[in-house]
Coordinates of C-alpha atoms in Angstrom, one line a residue:
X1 CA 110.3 55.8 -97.2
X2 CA 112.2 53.7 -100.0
X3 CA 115.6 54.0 -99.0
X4 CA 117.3 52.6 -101.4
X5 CA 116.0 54.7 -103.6
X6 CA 117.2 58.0 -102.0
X7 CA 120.7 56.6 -101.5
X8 CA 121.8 57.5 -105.1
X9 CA 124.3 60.6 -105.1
X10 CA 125.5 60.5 -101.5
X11 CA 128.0 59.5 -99.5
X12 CA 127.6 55.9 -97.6
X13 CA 129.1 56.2 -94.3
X14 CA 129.1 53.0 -92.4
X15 CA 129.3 53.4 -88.4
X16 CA 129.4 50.6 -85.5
X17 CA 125.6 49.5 -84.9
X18 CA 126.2 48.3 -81.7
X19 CA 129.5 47.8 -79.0
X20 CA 132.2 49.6 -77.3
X21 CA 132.7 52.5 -80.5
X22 CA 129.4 53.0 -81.2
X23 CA 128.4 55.9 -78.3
X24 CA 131.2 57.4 -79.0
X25 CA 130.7 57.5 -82.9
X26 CA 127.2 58.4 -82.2
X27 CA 128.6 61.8 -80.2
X28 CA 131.2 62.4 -82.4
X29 CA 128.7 62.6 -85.1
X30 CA 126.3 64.5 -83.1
X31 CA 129.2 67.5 -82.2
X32 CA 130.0 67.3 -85.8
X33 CA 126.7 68.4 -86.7
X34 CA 125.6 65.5 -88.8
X35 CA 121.8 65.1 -88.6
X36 CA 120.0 62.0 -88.9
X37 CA 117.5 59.8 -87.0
X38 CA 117.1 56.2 -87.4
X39 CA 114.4 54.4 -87.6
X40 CA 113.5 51.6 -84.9
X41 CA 115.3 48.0 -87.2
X42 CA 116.8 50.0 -89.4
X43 CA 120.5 49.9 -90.3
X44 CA 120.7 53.2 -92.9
X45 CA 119.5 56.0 -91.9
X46 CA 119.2 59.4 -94.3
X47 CA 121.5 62.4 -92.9
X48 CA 119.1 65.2 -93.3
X49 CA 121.3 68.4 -93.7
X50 CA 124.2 66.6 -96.1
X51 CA 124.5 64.6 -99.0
X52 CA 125.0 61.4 -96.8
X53 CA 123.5 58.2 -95.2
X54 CA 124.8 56.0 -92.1
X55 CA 124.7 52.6 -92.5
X56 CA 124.9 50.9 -89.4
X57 CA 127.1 47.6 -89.4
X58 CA 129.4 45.3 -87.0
X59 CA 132.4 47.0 -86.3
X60 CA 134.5 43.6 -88.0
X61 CA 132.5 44.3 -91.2
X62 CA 133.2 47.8 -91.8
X63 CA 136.8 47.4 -93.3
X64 CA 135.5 45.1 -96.0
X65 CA 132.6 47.1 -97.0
X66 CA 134.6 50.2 -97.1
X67 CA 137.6 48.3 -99.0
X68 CA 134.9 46.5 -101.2
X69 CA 133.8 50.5 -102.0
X70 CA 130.5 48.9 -101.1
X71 CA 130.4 52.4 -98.8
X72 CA 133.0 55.2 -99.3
X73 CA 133.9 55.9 -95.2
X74 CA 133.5 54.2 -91.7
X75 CA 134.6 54.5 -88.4
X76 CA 136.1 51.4 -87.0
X77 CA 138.8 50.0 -84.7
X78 CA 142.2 49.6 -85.9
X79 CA 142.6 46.3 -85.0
X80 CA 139.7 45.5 -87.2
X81 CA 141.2 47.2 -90.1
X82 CA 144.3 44.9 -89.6
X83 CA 142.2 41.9 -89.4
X84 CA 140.8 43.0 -93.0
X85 CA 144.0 43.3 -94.6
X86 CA 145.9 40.2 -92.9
X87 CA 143.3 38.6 -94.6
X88 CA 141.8 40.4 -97.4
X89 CA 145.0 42.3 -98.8
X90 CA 144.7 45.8 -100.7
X91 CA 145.0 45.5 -104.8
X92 CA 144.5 48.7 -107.6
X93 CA 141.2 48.0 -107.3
X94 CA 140.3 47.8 -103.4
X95 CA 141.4 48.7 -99.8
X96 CA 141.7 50.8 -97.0
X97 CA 142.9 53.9 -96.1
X98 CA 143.2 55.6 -92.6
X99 CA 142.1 59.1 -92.6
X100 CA 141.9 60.1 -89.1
X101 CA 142.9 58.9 -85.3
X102 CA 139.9 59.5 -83.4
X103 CA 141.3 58.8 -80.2
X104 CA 139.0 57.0 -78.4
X105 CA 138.3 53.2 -78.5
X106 CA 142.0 52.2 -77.2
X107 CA 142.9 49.0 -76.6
X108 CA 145.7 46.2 -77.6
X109 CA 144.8 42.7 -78.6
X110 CA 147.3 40.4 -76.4
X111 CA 148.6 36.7 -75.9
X112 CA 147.5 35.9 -73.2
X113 CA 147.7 32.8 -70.7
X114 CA 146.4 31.1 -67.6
X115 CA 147.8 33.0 -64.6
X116 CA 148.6 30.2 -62.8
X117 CA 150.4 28.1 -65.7
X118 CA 153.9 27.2 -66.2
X119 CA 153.6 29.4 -70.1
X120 CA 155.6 32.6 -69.6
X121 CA 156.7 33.6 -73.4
X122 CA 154.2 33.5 -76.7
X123 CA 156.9 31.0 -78.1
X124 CA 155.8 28.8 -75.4
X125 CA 153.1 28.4 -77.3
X126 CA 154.2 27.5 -80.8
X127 CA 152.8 24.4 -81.9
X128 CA 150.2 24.2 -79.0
X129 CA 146.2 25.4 -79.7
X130 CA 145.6 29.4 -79.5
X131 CA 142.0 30.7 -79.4
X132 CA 140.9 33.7 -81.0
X133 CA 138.4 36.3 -83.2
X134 CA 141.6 37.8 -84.9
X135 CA 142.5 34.6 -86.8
X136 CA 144.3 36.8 -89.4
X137 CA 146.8 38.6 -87.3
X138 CA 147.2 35.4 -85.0
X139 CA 148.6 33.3 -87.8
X140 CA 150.8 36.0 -89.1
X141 CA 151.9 36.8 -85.6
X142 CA 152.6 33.1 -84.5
X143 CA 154.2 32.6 -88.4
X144 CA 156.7 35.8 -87.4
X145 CA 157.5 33.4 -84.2
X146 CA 157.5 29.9 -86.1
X147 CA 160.0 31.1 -87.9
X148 CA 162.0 33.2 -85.6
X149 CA 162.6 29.6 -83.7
X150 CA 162.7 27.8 -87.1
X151 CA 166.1 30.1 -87.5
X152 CA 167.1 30.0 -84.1
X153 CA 166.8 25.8 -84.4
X154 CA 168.9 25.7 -87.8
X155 CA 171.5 27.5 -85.8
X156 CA 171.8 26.1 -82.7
X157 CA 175.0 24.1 -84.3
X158 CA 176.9 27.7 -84.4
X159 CA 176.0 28.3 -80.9
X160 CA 172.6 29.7 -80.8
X161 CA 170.3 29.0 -77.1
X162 CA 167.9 26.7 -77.5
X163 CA 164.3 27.7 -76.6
X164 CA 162.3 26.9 -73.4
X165 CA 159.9 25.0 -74.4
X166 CA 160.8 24.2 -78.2
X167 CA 162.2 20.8 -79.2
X168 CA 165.5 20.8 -81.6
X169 CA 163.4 19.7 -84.8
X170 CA 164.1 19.5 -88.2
X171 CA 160.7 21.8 -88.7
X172 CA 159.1 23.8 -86.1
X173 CA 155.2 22.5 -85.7
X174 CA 152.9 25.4 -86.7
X175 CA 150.8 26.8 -84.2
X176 CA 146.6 25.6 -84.2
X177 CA 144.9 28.6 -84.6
X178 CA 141.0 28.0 -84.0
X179 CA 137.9 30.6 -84.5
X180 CA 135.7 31.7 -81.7
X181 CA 133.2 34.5 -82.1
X182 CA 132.7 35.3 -78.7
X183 CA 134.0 34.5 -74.8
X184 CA 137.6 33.7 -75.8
X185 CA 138.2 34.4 -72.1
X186 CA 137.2 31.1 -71.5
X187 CA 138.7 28.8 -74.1
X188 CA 141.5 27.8 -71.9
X189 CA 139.2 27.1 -68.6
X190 CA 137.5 25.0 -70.8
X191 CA 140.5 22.8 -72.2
X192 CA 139.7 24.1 -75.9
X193 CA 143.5 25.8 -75.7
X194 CA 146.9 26.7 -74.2
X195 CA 146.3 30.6 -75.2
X196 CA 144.1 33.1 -76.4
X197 CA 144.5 36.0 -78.3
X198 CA 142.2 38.3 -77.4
X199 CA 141.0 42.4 -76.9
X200 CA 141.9 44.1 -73.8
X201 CA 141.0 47.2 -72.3
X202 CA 140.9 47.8 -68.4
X203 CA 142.4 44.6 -68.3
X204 CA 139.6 43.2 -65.4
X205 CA 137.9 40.8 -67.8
X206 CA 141.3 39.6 -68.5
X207 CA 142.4 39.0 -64.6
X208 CA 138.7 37.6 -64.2
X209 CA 139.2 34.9 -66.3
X210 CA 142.6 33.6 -64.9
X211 CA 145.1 34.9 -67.6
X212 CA 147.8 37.1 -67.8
X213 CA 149.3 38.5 -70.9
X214 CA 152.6 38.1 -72.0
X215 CA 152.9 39.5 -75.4
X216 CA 150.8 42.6 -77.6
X217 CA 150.1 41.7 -81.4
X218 CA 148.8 45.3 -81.8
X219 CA 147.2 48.5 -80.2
X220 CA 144.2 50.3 -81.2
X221 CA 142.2 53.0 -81.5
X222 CA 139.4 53.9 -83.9
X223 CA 139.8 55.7 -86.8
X224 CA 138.2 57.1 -89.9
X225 CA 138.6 55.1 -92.5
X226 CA 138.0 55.6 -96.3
X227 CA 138.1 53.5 -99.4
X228 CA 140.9 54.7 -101.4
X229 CA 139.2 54.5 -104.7
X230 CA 136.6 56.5 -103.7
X231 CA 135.0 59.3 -105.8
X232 CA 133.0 61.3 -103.1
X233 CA 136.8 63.0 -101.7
X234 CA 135.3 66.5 -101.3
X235 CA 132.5 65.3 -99.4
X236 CA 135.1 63.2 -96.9
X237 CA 137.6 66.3 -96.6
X238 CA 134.4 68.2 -95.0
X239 CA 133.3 64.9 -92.9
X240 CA 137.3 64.7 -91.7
X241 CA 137.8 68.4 -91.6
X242 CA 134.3 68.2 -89.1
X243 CA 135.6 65.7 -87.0
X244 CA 138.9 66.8 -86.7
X245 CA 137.6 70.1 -85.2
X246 CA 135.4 68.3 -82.5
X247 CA 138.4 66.2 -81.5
X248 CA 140.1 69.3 -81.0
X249 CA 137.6 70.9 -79.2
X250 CA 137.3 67.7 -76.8
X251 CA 141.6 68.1 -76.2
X252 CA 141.9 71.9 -75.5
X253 CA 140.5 74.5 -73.9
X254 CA 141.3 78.1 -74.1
X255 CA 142.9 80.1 -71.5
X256 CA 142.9 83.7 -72.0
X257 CA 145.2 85.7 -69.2
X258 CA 146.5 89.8 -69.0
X259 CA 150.5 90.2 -68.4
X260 CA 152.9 92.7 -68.3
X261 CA 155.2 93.1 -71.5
X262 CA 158.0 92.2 -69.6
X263 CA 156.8 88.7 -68.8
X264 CA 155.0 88.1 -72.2
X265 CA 158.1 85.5 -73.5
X266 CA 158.1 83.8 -70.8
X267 CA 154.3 83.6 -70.9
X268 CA 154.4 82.5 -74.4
X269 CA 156.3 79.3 -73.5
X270 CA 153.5 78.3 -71.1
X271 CA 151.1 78.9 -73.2
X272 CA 152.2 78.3 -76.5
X273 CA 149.3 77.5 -78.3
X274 CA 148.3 75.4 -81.1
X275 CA 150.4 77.4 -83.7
X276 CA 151.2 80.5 -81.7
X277 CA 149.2 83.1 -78.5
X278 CA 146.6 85.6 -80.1
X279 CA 148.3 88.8 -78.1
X280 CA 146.2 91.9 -77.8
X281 CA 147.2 95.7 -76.3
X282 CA 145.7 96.4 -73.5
X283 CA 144.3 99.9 -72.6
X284 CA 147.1 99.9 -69.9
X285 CA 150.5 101.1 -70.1
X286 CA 153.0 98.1 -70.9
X287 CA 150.2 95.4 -70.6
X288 CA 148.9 93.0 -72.8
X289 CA 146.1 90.4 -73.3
X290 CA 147.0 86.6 -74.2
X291 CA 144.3 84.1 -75.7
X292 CA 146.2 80.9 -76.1
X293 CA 144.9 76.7 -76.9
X294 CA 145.9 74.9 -73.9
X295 CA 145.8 70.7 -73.3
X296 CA 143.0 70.2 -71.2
X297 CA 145.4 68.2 -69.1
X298 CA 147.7 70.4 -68.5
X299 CA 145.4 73.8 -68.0
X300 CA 145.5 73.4 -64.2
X301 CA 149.6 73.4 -63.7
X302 CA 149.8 75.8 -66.6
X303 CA 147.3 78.3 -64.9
X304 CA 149.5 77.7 -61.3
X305 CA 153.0 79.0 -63.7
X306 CA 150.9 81.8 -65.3
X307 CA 150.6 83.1 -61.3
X308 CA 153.7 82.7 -60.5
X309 CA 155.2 85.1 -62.7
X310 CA 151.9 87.8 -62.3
X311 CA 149.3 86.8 -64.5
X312 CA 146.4 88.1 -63.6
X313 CA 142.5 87.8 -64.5
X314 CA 143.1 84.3 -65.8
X315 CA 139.8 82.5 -67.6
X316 CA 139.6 79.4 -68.9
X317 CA 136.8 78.5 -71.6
X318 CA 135.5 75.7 -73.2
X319 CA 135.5 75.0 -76.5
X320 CA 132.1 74.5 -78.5
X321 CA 134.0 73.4 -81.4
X322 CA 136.9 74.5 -83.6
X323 CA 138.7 74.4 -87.1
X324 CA 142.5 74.5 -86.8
X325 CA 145.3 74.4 -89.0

């Protein structure tokens, strides 16, 4: 099939091709009924029961296509989207906008230092050599600090504290902020810097390599993202409206319960619901039955207070998938 030729009309929706968002993605687009199969090498693939087609890039790229309006929506990671505009700022004509939180993906991209060095504070590091993939949010980041000190200096005459590890200069030296693509873990093993700004998650990669961290730049998630020029909005309200519902879906669960009249108000601030309990008469004298969202979290201790003041026949189901206000 010529697909390039079949791409006129719909809606280009660029996903992670490979990396920590992409099974995710994949299931959040499998719950949210969006059909498609890709073909062995191939980075678009045809949705077969909407008006859309998945391209398949690096996560870093997907901000500048969809700011670019190269593709109207992608799901990427926050951080990536700050990379994009620290470097590639929005105009009338281009840029991002955030339409969802997905919720899954988190991490925070941290200074971070060898454990056993004598470097306790990111300002430490001003002047010295910093490794990192997020060369746009280092600089501004180690600018923000350049110029904190640069302020603190010019004042240390009026009886400002002069900082560890910062000489009293006319002009603060900036920081060296150099590229790696991959492995910044081991940039300051190697003698290539003081600190690295990297990704972290669990943190074990982290502790593997020797470092500690001693400052966060930014956390992240992933999100949907859209261009904010783009023309195909109908078509993204259903895409968000989809998602939303299976996020939703993933969170809650729904508890459904019997109680006496008496106890239904104090029921209802158990189980408060989304928006508010679906309450139904029973065919029994001063009894009712209570269908109610609950946290998935929290079902366990809220089914333990439901008992305690006499709810009885207690279920709890799971949700297939949902749309809620």
């Amino acid at each position: 099939m010529d697909l390039v030729n079949h791409l006129e009309g719909r809606l280009l929706f660029a996903v992670p091709k490979k990396g920590r968002l992409q099974q995710a993605t994949l299931d959040l687009l499998s719950g949210s009924d969006i059909q498609f199969r890709r073909e062995t090498r191939l980075d678009i693939a045809l949705v077969k029961n909407l008006d859309i087609a998945l391209v398949f890039l690096p996560a870093a790229d997907i901000p500048t296509f969809v700011g670019e309006g190269s593709v109207d929506l992608g799901i990427t990671g926050r951080d990536q989207v700050a990379e994009h505009e620290a470097t590639s700022p929005s105009t009338d004509h281009s840029g991002v906008e955030e339409v969802l939180d997905l919720g899954f993906g988190k991490c925070s991209l941290k200074v971070q230092v060898p454990e056993k060095g004598a470097i306790t504070s990111a300002k430490e590091l001003i002047g010295k050599n910093v490794v990192t993939s997020f060369t746009g949010l280092t600089k501004q980041y180690f600018a923000r600090l350049e110029k904190e000190v640069q302020d603190e200096q010019e004042g240390l005459e009026n009886g400002y504290t002069k900082i560890k590890g910062v000489s009293q200069v006319d002009e603060v030296e900036q920081t060296k902020i150099k590229f790696v693509g991959g492995s910044v873990e081991a940039a300051c093993a190697l003698g290539v810097a003081h600190g690295i700004v990297d990704l972290v998650e669990s943190g074990e990669t982290m502790k593997a390599a020797g470092l500690k961290d001693i400052d966060t730049v930014i956390t992240s998630t992933a999100i949907l993202i859209k261009n904010k020029n783009s023309k195909k909005q109908e078509m993204i309200d259903l895409i968000a409206s989809r998602i939303r519902g299976v996020i939703t879906a993933q969170k809650y669960v729904l508890c459904q319960y019997n109680i006496a009249r008496s106890s239904l108000d104090i029921a209802k601030e158990i189980t408060p619901g989304k928006r508010a309990p679906t309450i139904t008469a029973l065919d029994m004298q001063d009894w009712v039955a209570v269908s109610s969202m609950v946290e998935k979290k929290h079902v366990a201790n809220k089914m333990d207070e439901l008992t305690k003041i006499g709810a009885t026949d207690i279920l709890v189901l799971d949700i297939a998938n949902s749309r809620t206000g």
